[in-house]
mmCIF file of C-alpha atoms in Angstrom:
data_model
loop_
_atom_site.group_PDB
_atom_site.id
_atom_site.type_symbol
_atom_site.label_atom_id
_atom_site.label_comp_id
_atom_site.label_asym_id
_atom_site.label_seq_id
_atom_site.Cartn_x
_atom_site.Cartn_y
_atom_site.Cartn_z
ATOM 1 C CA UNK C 1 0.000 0.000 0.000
ATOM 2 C CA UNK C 2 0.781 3.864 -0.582
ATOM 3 C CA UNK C 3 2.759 5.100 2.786
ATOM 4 C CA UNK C 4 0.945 8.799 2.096
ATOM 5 C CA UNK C 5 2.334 9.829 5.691
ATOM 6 C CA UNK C 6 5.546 8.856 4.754
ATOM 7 C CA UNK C 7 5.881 10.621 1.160
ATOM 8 C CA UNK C 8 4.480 13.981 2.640
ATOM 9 C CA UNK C 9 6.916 13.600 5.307
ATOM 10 C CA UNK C 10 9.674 13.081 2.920
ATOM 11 C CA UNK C 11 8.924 16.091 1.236
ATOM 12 C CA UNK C 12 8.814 18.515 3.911
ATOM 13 C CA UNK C 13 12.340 17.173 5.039
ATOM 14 C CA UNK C 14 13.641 17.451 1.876
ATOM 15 C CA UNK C 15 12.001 20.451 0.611
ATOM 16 C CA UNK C 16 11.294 18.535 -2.701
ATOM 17 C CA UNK C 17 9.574 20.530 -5.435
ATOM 18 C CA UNK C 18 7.044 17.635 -6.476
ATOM 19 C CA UNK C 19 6.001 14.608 -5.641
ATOM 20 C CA UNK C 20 5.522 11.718 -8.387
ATOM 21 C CA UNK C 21 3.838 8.756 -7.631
ATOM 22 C CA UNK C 22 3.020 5.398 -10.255
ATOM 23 C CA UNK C 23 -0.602 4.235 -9.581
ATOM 24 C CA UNK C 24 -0.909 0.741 -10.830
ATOM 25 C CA UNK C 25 -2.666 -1.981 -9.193
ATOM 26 C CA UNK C 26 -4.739 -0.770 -6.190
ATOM 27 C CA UNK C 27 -8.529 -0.315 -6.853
ATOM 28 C CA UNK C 28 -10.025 2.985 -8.087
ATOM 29 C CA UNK C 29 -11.758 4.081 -5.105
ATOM 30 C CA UNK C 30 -8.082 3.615 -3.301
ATOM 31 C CA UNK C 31 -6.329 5.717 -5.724
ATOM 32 C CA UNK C 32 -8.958 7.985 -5.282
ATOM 33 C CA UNK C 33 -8.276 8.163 -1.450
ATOM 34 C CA UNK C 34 -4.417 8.480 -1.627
ATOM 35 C CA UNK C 35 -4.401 11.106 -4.337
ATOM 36 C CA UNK C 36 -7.135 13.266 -2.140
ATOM 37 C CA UNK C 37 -5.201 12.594 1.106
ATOM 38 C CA UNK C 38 -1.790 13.426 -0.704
ATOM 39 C CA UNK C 39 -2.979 16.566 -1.710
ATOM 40 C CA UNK C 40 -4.511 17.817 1.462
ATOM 41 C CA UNK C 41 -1.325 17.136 3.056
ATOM 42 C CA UNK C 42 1.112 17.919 0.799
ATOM 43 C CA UNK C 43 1.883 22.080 1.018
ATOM 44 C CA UNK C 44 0.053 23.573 -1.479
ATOM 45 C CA UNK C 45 2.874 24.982 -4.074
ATOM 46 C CA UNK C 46 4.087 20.922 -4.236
ATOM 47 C CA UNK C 47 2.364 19.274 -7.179
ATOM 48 C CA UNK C 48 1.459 15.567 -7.053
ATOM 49 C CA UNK C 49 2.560 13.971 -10.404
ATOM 50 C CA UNK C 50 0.268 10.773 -11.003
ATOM 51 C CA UNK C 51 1.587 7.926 -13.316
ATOM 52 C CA UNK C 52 0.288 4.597 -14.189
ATOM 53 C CA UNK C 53 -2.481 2.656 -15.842
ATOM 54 C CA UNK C 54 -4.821 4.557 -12.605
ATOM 55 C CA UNK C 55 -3.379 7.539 -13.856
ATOM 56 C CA UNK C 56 -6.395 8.188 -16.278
ATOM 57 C CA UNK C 57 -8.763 7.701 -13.392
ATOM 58 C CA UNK C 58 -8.127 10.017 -10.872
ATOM 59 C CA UNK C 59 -9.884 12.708 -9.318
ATOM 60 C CA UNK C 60 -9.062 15.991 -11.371
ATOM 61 C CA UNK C 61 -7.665 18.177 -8.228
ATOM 62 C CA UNK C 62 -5.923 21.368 -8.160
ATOM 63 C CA UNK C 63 -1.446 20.821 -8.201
ATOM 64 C CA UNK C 64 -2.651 17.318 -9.417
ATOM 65 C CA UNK C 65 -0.959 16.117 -12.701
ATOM 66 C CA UNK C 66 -1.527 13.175 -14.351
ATOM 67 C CA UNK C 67 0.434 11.886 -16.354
ATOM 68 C CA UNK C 68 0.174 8.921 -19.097
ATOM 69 C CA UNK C 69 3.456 8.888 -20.709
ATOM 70 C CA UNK C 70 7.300 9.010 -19.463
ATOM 71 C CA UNK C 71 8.180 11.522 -21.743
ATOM 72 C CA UNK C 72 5.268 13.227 -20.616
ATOM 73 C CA UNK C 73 6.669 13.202 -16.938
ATOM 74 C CA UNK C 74 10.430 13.904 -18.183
ATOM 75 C CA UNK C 75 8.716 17.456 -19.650
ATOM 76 C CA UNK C 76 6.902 18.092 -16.630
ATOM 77 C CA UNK C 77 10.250 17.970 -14.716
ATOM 78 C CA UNK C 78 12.156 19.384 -17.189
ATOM 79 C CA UNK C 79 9.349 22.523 -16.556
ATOM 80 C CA UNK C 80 9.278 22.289 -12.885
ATOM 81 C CA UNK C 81 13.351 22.142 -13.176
ATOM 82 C CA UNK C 82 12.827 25.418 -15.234
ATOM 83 C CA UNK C 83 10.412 27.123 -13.336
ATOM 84 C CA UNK C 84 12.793 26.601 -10.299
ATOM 85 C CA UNK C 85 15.282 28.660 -11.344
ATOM 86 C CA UNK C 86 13.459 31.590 -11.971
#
């Protein structure tokens, strides 16, 4: 299962500037659940970056990104990369 405590944990510790996750075999009302509580928890200027079959499925949130293809996600870091040196 998806240690949510953990990941937002991680993130204030390392001041990360996004979180990805891959969504791939739990059920759709899980995903659902993890993606909701990952965003409540996470600070608000971190976006959650969804991957995986799920990916499709989830709950269209604000800071939520999802994301279907890995060069898809390689752009979306290559922009938050960007957008970090500003």
């Amino acid at each position: 299962d998806m240690p949510t405590g953990d990941l937002v944990e991680s993130i204030a510790t390392t001041r990360a500037q996004a979180l990805a996750i891959s969504l791939v075999t739990l059920s759709r009302e899980r995903c659902d659940e993890i993606v909701r509580d990952l965003r409540m928890n996470l600070p608000a200027h971190v976006p959650l970056i969804v991957g995986g079959p799920r990916s499709a499925e989830i709950p269209r949130l604000p800071m939520v990104d999802p994301i279907s293809r890995l060069d898809h996600l390689v752009q979306r870091i290559g922009q938050l990369s960007a957008d970090a040196t500003l």
